Amino acid sequence: MPKKYVYYFGAGKAEGDAKMKNLLGGKGANLAEMVNIKLPVPAGFTITTEVCTYFYKNHKKYPPELKKEVLAALAKVERTMGAKFGDVKNPLLVSVRSGARASMPGMMDTILNLGLNDKTVEGMIKKTKNPRFVYDSYRRFVQMYGDVVLDLKSTDKHQVDPFEEIIEHRKKAKGYTDDLEFTSEDLKDLVAEFKTAIKKGTGFDFPDDPMEQLWGAVGAVFRSWMNDRALVYRKLNNIPVEWGTAVNVQAMVFGNMGDTSGTGVAFTRNPSNGDNEFYGEFLMNAQGEDVVAGIRTPLPIIQLKKENKKVYDQLEKVRKNLELHYHDMMDIEFTIQEETLYMLQCRVGKRTGPAAIKIAVDMVREKLIKEKEAVMRVDPEQLNQLLRPIFDLKEKDNAIKNGRLLAKGLNAGPGAACGKVYFNSYDAVNAKARGEKIILVRIETSPEDIRGMNASEGILTSRGGMTSHAALVARQMGKVCVAGCGPLEIDYLLKTMKVDGKPYIVKEGDYISIDGSTGEVIVDQLETRPSEVLQVLINKTIKPKDSKIYGVYEKFMTWVDKHRRLKIRTNADQPDQSENAVAFGAEGIGLCRTEHMFFGGDRIDSVREMILAYREEGRKKALEKLLPYQRLDFVEIFRVMKQRPVTIRLLDPPLHEFLPHTEIEIRKLAVMIGTTVDEIKYKINSLHEFNPMLGHRGCRLGISFPEITEMQARAIFEATCVVHKEGIKVIPEIMVPLISHVNEYKLQEAIIRRTAEQVMKEKKVKFNYLVGTMIEIPRAAITAGAIAQSAEFFSFGTNDLTQMTYGLSRDDSGSFLPAYIENEILQRDPFESIDVDGVGILMEFAVRKGREVRKDLKIGICGEHGGEPDSVEYCHNLGLDYVSCSPFRVPIARLAAARANIKNAGYPH
Ligand code: ADP
Ligand code: MG
Ligand code: MG
């Protein structure tokens, strides 16, 4: 069968449906779906994403069959709408809209009122008897077409848009204060002026032929897939370029036909906090992007009830039907034309982390979805937002009492942020690169600001509502945002902002604090404080039952734990860290780094003494001083962890990392251990290595200095005895680092086991323990079978394994790795997310070989990757027993593990 490139929708029947997102794009697929569930949608058709792919593969040409299909679909639209495209008496107008698979808010350009020219305008006027409306539509069309298709734009960020300049000029000349004061004559003149400006600025004539207009607009949508904004957005959101966009051509309905018409956007629930309430904004006598563009500040949706109860009730019904049909919170766009409601778009609504969890939990209670679906509804990174800081309420109240509240805007993206003010994206990005924390302040944001928004802690705008570009993108990025802060007077040229009647002039680089949960904007820095969930779990300053947010979190996490197989451990080497991790749900410690303990108090002196000793006796003497410290550390950690497994890694870093660097320190040390400054300097020099990462570290230390291994093993086992007597039957897991050959391991293992026997005898306590190793050198992965003959567990050290597989030092990669991502040599930073095709193959091999030898070999991962959702999924699929990550990532890893398990079981089929 030949390919079908165009899909019609309208009059209660569509050729597509919601499942065809890949082909029709999100917008096209959902327009079709809304038609199928009998919602009022103006007729139209979708040109598929395959045409976009074809377009870029074939020197920007269309498939030959396309034209015929478009004409046929257009004829159907004409029949449905009872008007004819280009007809002078009864013209059909259309919009041309982009629509990729994943929604890309504001990334692509939409053209409205297409089909108007000097002749069809007359027909429209006769038909509607409303010349002002018709000329307003014409004016908008020429403006959008001139901008998007013919590319007449301002050339830099300080310049005013050329069309807006013409409008402002006329407004001044006529003494108007509002666009609504324009007469139809004014608007007619504006059209002519626009056309002249287009000709002058671009050399192109504005096309009068509607067919030419249509193909021009279609081409512009396809070309916009490759524009700068779209490229940046795709990169930030990992959207592949191959997907392409669809084009939707749809019969126009008019929200600008007068006071009984209007347009709006809404969410079926509150996207900020998840409350089950209708949430949105509208404007009467307005068209298209007016609501989101922030030019006029829109009204809350509830006021539509007063404006027109009938339409409001109809919308409420649509809201219910959409949720019943999609089983999710939806984001809708609608237009009212002379009291008749039309749906123009719907999609699954973007939401904040707190809202995502609340909606998921509520919808399970409302029986709209099952538990597993609820788990799949929350992105692991969104959990971060529940753990994000808030302002200290007292401090904030004080600041407000002292008059430092500059203004209040809309609470568009919850959380607290504090940083230096920058007024454009360029300056913001540069400041961020210098290491500053920034707040991006704009009158309103547009897609050009994406980079700056991404670089900022928070975003503040003076115009636009809860569904403005700034609010939408901030929510998606998980940024703090205060939008529509009307009193702010922002001056881009002077780079200042102020509020009438307030004594402050905030300049570029000044600190402000914004509260995205309340909309407050405060001058100066405010301390931030842990979130409510943290206050319940960690600080214990709020009781669980007193926090609603915590209640929802708690419920959600019980479902998460019910549906996961992978265990989650934490990387911690202090008792308080370990305690936090347990509060976050950690089921054990996957990596306790003993070297961190060496820096506490004055222990470092004994460590240095040990390193500097020339003979074994000297080292032993120093180690004896360290032993009680280490033992106490382990006792405390075991007490916090109760019976949970604890994996302790023996000393790993090269010894010179512990030595003093400054002259003063060296002198002090010399006195303390009774040697000379020169002796110490000599020793430091002798420990110098050309490539420490591959040098004298890991088990190599324990091989040169077996007494270190012995002391550490003794500290662990003696601590085990201590807690055993308290009733905590811990089973310590001792981990030998940096093994490349099984014989290295065997040597260390023998010391550890011998020490265990001794301690058991001395203390008369019997305990169990495991000895295992890290798999972090490729040779260890390759010889995993031999190593598993002796080792009782493996733990992948994916940081080193990645370094050594790539031959790439992580700490030195900062200067060149970004270019690898930019040039798409690598899709992602392999230190952030496991390199499945390289490092992953080694891991898979090691798991297989290891378990061939030892069926019940316990395997985990303790690299940074253990808290990264995609890597967690990968580990789940590899059949690992656990992942280990930093305490604050534990909830995220739990969720990622549950999602991997549900997905693996074939969800949603
Ligand atoms: P975006 O992808 O940026 O949301 P849209 O294609 O949804 O762009 O178009 C933006 C706005 O233009 C819509 O929200 C709607 O208000 C208006 N619009 C688009 N098509 C039509 C139409 N056929 N009739 C009336 N308004 C339309
Ligand atoms: Mg758009
Ligand atoms: Mg839209």
Coordinates of C-alpha atoms in Angstrom, one line a residue, residues 29-420:
A29 CA -3.1 12.8 17.3
N30 CA -5.0 14.4 20.1
L31 CA -7.1 16.6 17.8
A32 CA -8.1 13.4 16.0
E33 CA -8.9 11.8 19.4
M34 CA -11.0 14.7 20.5
V35 CA -13.0 14.5 17.3
N36 CA -13.5 10.8 17.9
I37 CA -14.8 11.3 21.4
K38 CA -17.2 13.9 19.9
L39 CA -15.8 17.1 21.4
P40 CA -16.3 20.2 19.3
V41 CA -13.2 20.6 17.1
P42 CA -12.9 22.6 13.9
A43 CA -12.2 20.4 10.9
G44 CA -8.7 20.0 9.5
F45 CA -6.0 17.7 8.5
T46 CA -2.5 16.6 9.6
I47 CA 0.5 16.3 7.3
T48 CA 2.6 13.5 8.9
T49 CA 6.0 13.6 10.4
E50 CA 7.2 11.3 7.6
V51 CA 6.8 14.2 5.3
C52 CA 9.2 16.2 7.5
T53 CA 11.7 13.4 7.4
Y54 CA 11.3 13.2 3.6
F55 CA 11.7 16.9 3.4
Y56 CA 15.1 16.9 5.0
K57 CA 16.3 13.8 3.2
N58 CA 15.4 15.2 -0.2
H59 CA 16.8 18.8 -0.3
K60 CA 13.6 20.3 1.2
K61 CA 11.3 18.8 -1.4
Y62 CA 7.9 17.1 -0.7
P63 CA 6.9 13.6 -1.7
P64 CA 5.2 13.9 -5.1
E65 CA 1.8 12.5 -3.8
L66 CA 1.6 15.1 -1.1
K67 CA -0.1 17.9 -3.1
K68 CA -3.0 15.7 -4.3
E69 CA -3.6 14.4 -0.8
V70 CA -3.6 17.9 0.7
L71 CA -6.1 19.2 -1.9
A72 CA -8.4 16.3 -1.3
A73 CA -8.3 16.8 2.5
L74 CA -8.8 20.6 2.1
A75 CA -11.9 19.8 0.0
K76 CA -13.3 17.7 2.8
V77 CA -12.7 20.5 5.3
E78 CA -14.4 22.9 2.9
R79 CA -17.4 20.6 2.8
T80 CA -17.5 20.2 6.5
M81 CA -17.2 23.9 7.3
G82 CA -19.4 25.1 4.4
A83 CA -16.8 27.6 3.1
K84 CA -14.3 27.6 0.3
F85 CA -10.5 28.2 0.6
G86 CA -9.7 31.4 -1.4
D87 CA -13.4 32.0 -2.3
V88 CA -14.1 35.7 -2.5
K89 CA -17.7 35.4 -1.2
N90 CA -17.4 32.7 1.4
P91 CA -13.8 32.2 2.2
L92 CA -12.5 29.4 4.5
L93 CA -9.6 30.5 6.7
V94 CA -7.2 28.1 8.3
S95 CA -4.5 27.9 10.8
V96 CA -1.2 26.2 10.1
R97 CA 0.3 24.6 13.3
S98 CA 3.3 22.6 14.0
G99 CA 3.2 19.5 16.3
A100 CA 6.0 17.2 17.2
R101 CA 5.7 13.8 19.0
A102 CA 6.7 15.4 22.3
S103 CA 5.3 18.7 23.1
M104 CA 7.8 21.5 22.6
P105 CA 6.0 24.5 24.1
G106 CA 6.4 27.6 21.9
M107 CA 9.3 26.1 20.0
M108 CA 7.5 26.2 16.6
D109 CA 5.5 28.8 15.0
T110 CA 1.8 28.9 14.3
I111 CA 0.1 31.0 11.6
L112 CA -3.5 32.0 12.1
N113 CA -6.2 33.4 9.7
L114 CA -4.4 32.1 6.6
G115 CA -6.4 32.6 3.4
L116 CA -7.0 36.3 3.8
N117 CA -6.1 38.8 1.0
D118 CA -7.6 42.0 -0.2
K119 CA -10.4 40.1 -1.9
T120 CA -11.3 37.5 0.6
V121 CA -11.4 40.2 3.2
E122 CA -14.4 41.7 1.5
G123 CA -16.2 38.3 1.5
M124 CA -15.4 37.9 5.2
I125 CA -16.8 41.4 6.0
K126 CA -20.1 40.6 4.1
K127 CA -20.3 37.2 5.9
T128 CA -19.6 38.5 9.4
K129 CA -20.8 42.2 9.1
N130 CA -17.9 43.0 11.3
P131 CA -15.2 44.9 9.5
R132 CA -13.1 45.6 12.5
F133 CA -12.8 42.0 13.4
V134 CA -11.9 41.0 9.8
Y135 CA -9.2 43.7 9.6
D136 CA -7.9 42.7 13.0
S137 CA -7.6 39.1 11.8
Y138 CA -6.0 40.3 8.5
R139 CA -3.5 42.4 10.4
R140 CA -2.6 39.5 12.7
F141 CA -2.2 37.2 9.7
V142 CA 0.1 39.5 7.8
Q143 CA 2.2 40.1 10.9
M144 CA 2.6 36.4 11.7
Y145 CA 3.2 35.5 8.1
G146 CA 5.8 38.2 7.7
D147 CA 7.5 37.1 10.8
V148 CA 7.4 33.4 10.6
V149 CA 7.4 32.7 6.8
L150 CA 9.1 35.7 5.3
D151 CA 11.4 36.2 8.3
L152 CA 11.0 39.9 9.0
K153 CA 12.3 40.1 12.7
S154 CA 14.3 42.3 14.9
T155 CA 17.9 41.5 14.6
D156 CA 19.1 41.9 18.1
K157 CA 17.7 41.7 21.6
H158 CA 17.5 45.4 22.2
Q159 CA 15.6 46.1 19.0
V160 CA 11.8 46.3 19.0
D161 CA 9.9 43.9 16.7
P162 CA 9.4 45.8 13.4
F163 CA 5.6 45.1 13.4
E164 CA 5.2 46.2 17.0
E165 CA 7.1 49.3 16.1
I166 CA 4.6 50.2 13.3
I167 CA 1.7 49.4 15.7
E168 CA 3.2 51.6 18.5
H169 CA 3.8 54.4 16.0
R170 CA 0.2 54.4 15.0
K171 CA -1.0 54.2 18.5
K172 CA 1.0 57.3 19.5
A173 CA -0.1 59.2 16.4
K174 CA -3.7 58.5 17.2
G175 CA -3.3 59.0 21.0
Y176 CA -4.6 55.5 21.8
T177 CA -3.6 53.7 24.9
D178 CA -4.9 50.3 24.1
D179 CA -4.9 48.1 20.9
L180 CA -8.6 47.7 21.3
E181 CA -9.1 51.4 20.3
F182 CA -7.9 50.7 16.7
T183 CA -10.7 51.3 14.2
S184 CA -11.1 49.1 11.2
E185 CA -9.6 51.8 9.1
D186 CA -6.5 51.9 11.3
L187 CA -6.2 48.2 11.0
K188 CA -6.6 48.3 7.3
D189 CA -3.8 50.9 7.1
L190 CA -1.6 48.7 9.4
V191 CA -2.0 45.8 6.9
A192 CA -0.8 48.1 4.1
E193 CA 2.1 49.4 6.2
F194 CA 3.1 45.8 7.2
K195 CA 3.2 44.7 3.6
T196 CA 5.4 47.6 2.6
A197 CA 7.7 46.9 5.5
I198 CA 7.9 43.3 4.5
K199 CA 8.8 44.2 0.9
K200 CA 11.4 46.7 2.1
G201 CA 12.9 44.4 4.7
T202 CA 13.0 41.1 2.9
G203 CA 12.5 41.9 -0.8
F204 CA 9.5 39.6 -0.9
D205 CA 6.0 40.5 -1.9
F206 CA 3.4 39.3 0.5
P207 CA 1.7 36.5 -1.3
D208 CA -2.0 37.2 -2.2
D209 CA -2.8 33.7 -3.5
P210 CA -4.1 31.6 -0.6
M211 CA -2.6 28.4 -2.1
E212 CA 0.8 30.1 -2.1
Q213 CA 0.2 31.3 1.4
L214 CA -0.6 27.7 2.5
W215 CA 2.5 26.1 1.0
G216 CA 4.6 28.9 2.3
A217 CA 3.3 28.3 5.8
V218 CA 3.7 24.5 5.6
G219 CA 7.3 24.9 4.5
A220 CA 8.0 27.3 7.3
V221 CA 6.7 24.8 9.9
F222 CA 9.0 22.1 8.5
R223 CA 11.9 24.5 8.4
S224 CA 11.3 25.6 12.0
W225 CA 12.1 22.0 13.1
M226 CA 15.7 23.0 12.5
N227 CA 15.7 26.5 14.0
D228 CA 17.9 27.4 16.9
R229 CA 15.2 27.4 19.6
A230 CA 14.1 24.0 18.5
L231 CA 17.7 22.6 18.5
V232 CA 18.3 23.9 22.0
Y233 CA 15.0 22.5 23.3
R234 CA 15.6 19.1 21.8
K235 CA 19.1 18.9 23.2
L236 CA 17.8 19.8 26.7
N237 CA 15.1 17.3 26.5
N238 CA 16.8 14.5 24.7
I239 CA 14.4 14.6 21.7
P240 CA 16.0 13.0 18.6
V241 CA 16.2 15.1 15.5
E242 CA 14.9 12.2 13.4
W243 CA 11.4 12.5 14.9
G244 CA 10.4 15.4 12.8
T245 CA 7.3 17.5 13.2
A246 CA 3.8 17.2 11.7
V247 CA 1.9 20.1 10.3
N248 CA -1.8 20.6 11.2
V249 CA -4.0 22.7 8.9
Q250 CA -7.2 23.5 10.7
A251 CA -10.3 25.6 9.9
M252 CA -10.2 28.9 11.9
V253 CA -12.6 29.7 14.7
F254 CA -12.5 33.2 16.1
G255 CA -12.1 34.3 19.6
N256 CA -11.8 37.9 18.5
M257 CA -15.3 38.3 17.0
G258 CA -16.4 40.6 19.9
D259 CA -17.4 40.4 23.5
T260 CA -19.2 37.1 23.3
S261 CA -16.0 35.5 21.9
G262 CA -12.7 34.7 23.6
T263 CA -9.9 32.3 24.0
G264 CA -8.3 30.4 26.9
V265 CA -6.0 27.7 28.2
A266 CA -6.6 25.5 31.2
F267 CA -5.5 22.4 33.1
T268 CA -8.0 19.9 34.3
R269 CA -6.3 20.1 37.7
N270 CA -3.9 22.5 39.4
P271 CA -0.5 21.8 37.8
S272 CA 1.4 23.5 40.7
N273 CA 0.2 21.6 43.7
G274 CA -2.1 18.9 42.1
D275 CA -5.3 20.0 43.7
N276 CA -8.4 18.7 42.0
E277 CA -9.7 22.0 40.7
F278 CA -10.3 23.5 37.3
Y279 CA -7.4 25.8 36.6
G280 CA -6.8 28.1 33.8
E281 CA -7.1 31.5 32.2
F282 CA -9.0 33.2 29.4
L283 CA -9.4 36.5 27.7
M284 CA -12.6 37.8 25.9
N285 CA -12.3 39.2 22.4
A286 CA -8.9 37.8 21.9
Q287 CA -7.2 35.3 19.6
G288 CA -4.6 32.7 19.6
E289 CA -1.5 33.3 21.6
D290 CA -2.8 36.5 23.4
V291 CA -3.4 34.5 26.6
V292 CA 0.1 33.0 26.8
A293 CA 2.0 35.9 25.2
G294 CA 1.4 38.0 28.3
I295 CA 0.4 41.2 26.4
R296 CA -2.9 41.4 28.3
T297 CA -3.2 39.8 31.7
P298 CA -5.8 37.1 31.4
L299 CA -8.6 36.3 33.9
P300 CA -8.9 33.1 36.0
I301 CA -11.1 30.5 34.4
I302 CA -13.6 30.6 37.3
Q303 CA -14.6 34.1 36.1
L304 CA -15.9 32.7 32.8
K305 CA -18.8 31.4 34.9
K306 CA -19.9 35.0 35.3
E307 CA -19.1 36.0 31.8
N308 CA -21.0 33.1 30.3
K309 CA -22.4 30.3 32.4
K310 CA -23.4 28.1 29.5
V311 CA -20.0 28.0 28.0
Y312 CA -18.4 27.5 31.4
D313 CA -20.6 24.6 32.1
Q314 CA -19.8 23.1 28.8
L315 CA -16.1 23.5 29.5
E316 CA -16.5 21.8 32.9
K317 CA -18.1 18.9 31.1
V318 CA -15.2 18.7 28.7
R319 CA -12.8 18.7 31.6
K320 CA -14.6 15.7 33.1
N321 CA -14.8 13.8 29.9
L322 CA -11.2 14.4 29.1
E323 CA -10.0 13.0 32.4
L324 CA -12.4 10.0 32.1
H325 CA -11.1 9.3 28.7
Y326 CA -7.4 10.0 29.1
H327 CA -7.1 9.0 32.8
D328 CA -4.7 11.9 33.3
M329 CA -4.5 15.6 34.0
M330 CA -4.9 17.4 30.7
D331 CA -3.8 20.7 29.4
I332 CA -6.3 22.2 27.0
E333 CA -6.7 25.2 24.6
F334 CA -10.1 26.4 23.6
T335 CA -11.8 29.2 21.7
I336 CA -15.3 30.6 22.1
Q337 CA -16.8 32.0 18.9
E338 CA -19.9 33.9 19.7
E339 CA -20.8 31.8 22.6
T340 CA -19.9 28.5 21.0
L341 CA -17.1 26.5 22.5
Y342 CA -14.4 24.9 20.3
M343 CA -11.5 22.7 21.5
L344 CA -8.2 23.4 19.7
Q345 CA -5.8 21.3 21.6
C346 CA -5.4 18.9 24.4
R347 CA -2.4 17.0 25.8
V348 CA -1.3 15.4 29.0
G349 CA -0.4 18.4 31.2
K350 CA 3.1 19.1 32.5
R351 CA 3.2 19.4 36.3
T352 CA 5.5 20.0 39.1
G353 CA 6.9 17.2 41.3
P354 CA 4.5 17.8 44.2
A355 CA 1.6 18.0 41.7
A356 CA 2.6 14.8 39.9
I357 CA 2.6 12.8 43.1
K358 CA -0.6 14.3 44.4
I359 CA -2.4 13.7 41.1
A360 CA -1.1 10.1 40.9
V361 CA -2.2 9.4 44.4
D362 CA -5.6 11.1 44.0
M363 CA -6.3 9.3 40.7
V364 CA -5.7 5.9 42.3
R365 CA -8.3 6.9 45.0
E366 CA -10.7 8.1 42.3
K367 CA -10.2 4.7 40.6
L368 CA -9.0 6.4 37.4
I369 CA -5.7 4.6 37.5
K370 CA -4.0 1.6 39.2
E371 CA -1.1 1.8 41.6
K372 CA 1.4 0.7 38.9
E373 CA 0.2 3.5 36.6
A374 CA 0.6 6.0 39.4
V375 CA 4.2 4.9 39.8
M376 CA 4.8 5.4 36.1
R377 CA 3.3 8.8 36.2
V378 CA 6.0 10.4 38.3
D379 CA 9.4 11.0 36.8
P380 CA 12.2 10.1 39.3
E381 CA 13.8 13.5 39.0
Q382 CA 10.5 15.2 39.9
L383 CA 10.9 13.8 43.4
N384 CA 13.8 16.2 43.8
Q385 CA 11.3 19.0 43.9
L386 CA 9.8 17.6 47.1
L387 CA 13.2 17.7 48.6
R388 CA 14.1 21.2 47.5
P389 CA 14.7 24.0 50.0
I390 CA 12.2 26.6 51.1
F391 CA 12.7 29.9 52.8
D392 CA 12.9 30.2 56.5
L393 CA 9.4 31.6 57.3
K394 CA 10.6 33.7 60.2
E395 CA 13.4 35.3 58.2
K396 CA 11.0 35.9 55.3
D397 CA 8.5 37.5 57.6
N398 CA 11.2 39.7 59.0
A399 CA 12.3 40.8 55.6
I400 CA 8.7 41.7 54.7
K401 CA 8.2 43.6 57.9
N402 CA 11.3 45.5 57.1
G403 CA 9.8 46.6 53.8
R404 CA 12.0 44.4 51.6
L405 CA 9.1 42.8 49.8
L406 CA 9.5 44.3 46.4
A407 CA 6.3 43.0 44.8
K408 CA 4.1 39.9 44.5
G409 CA 3.5 38.0 41.4
L410 CA 2.0 34.6 40.6
N411 CA 3.3 31.5 42.3
A412 CA 4.1 29.7 39.0
G413 CA 6.9 27.3 40.0
P414 CA 7.1 26.2 43.7
G415 CA 10.3 26.3 45.8
A416 CA 12.6 29.0 47.0
A417 CA 15.5 30.6 45.0
C418 CA 18.0 33.2 45.7
G419 CA 20.5 34.6 43.3
K420 CA 21.9 37.6 41.4

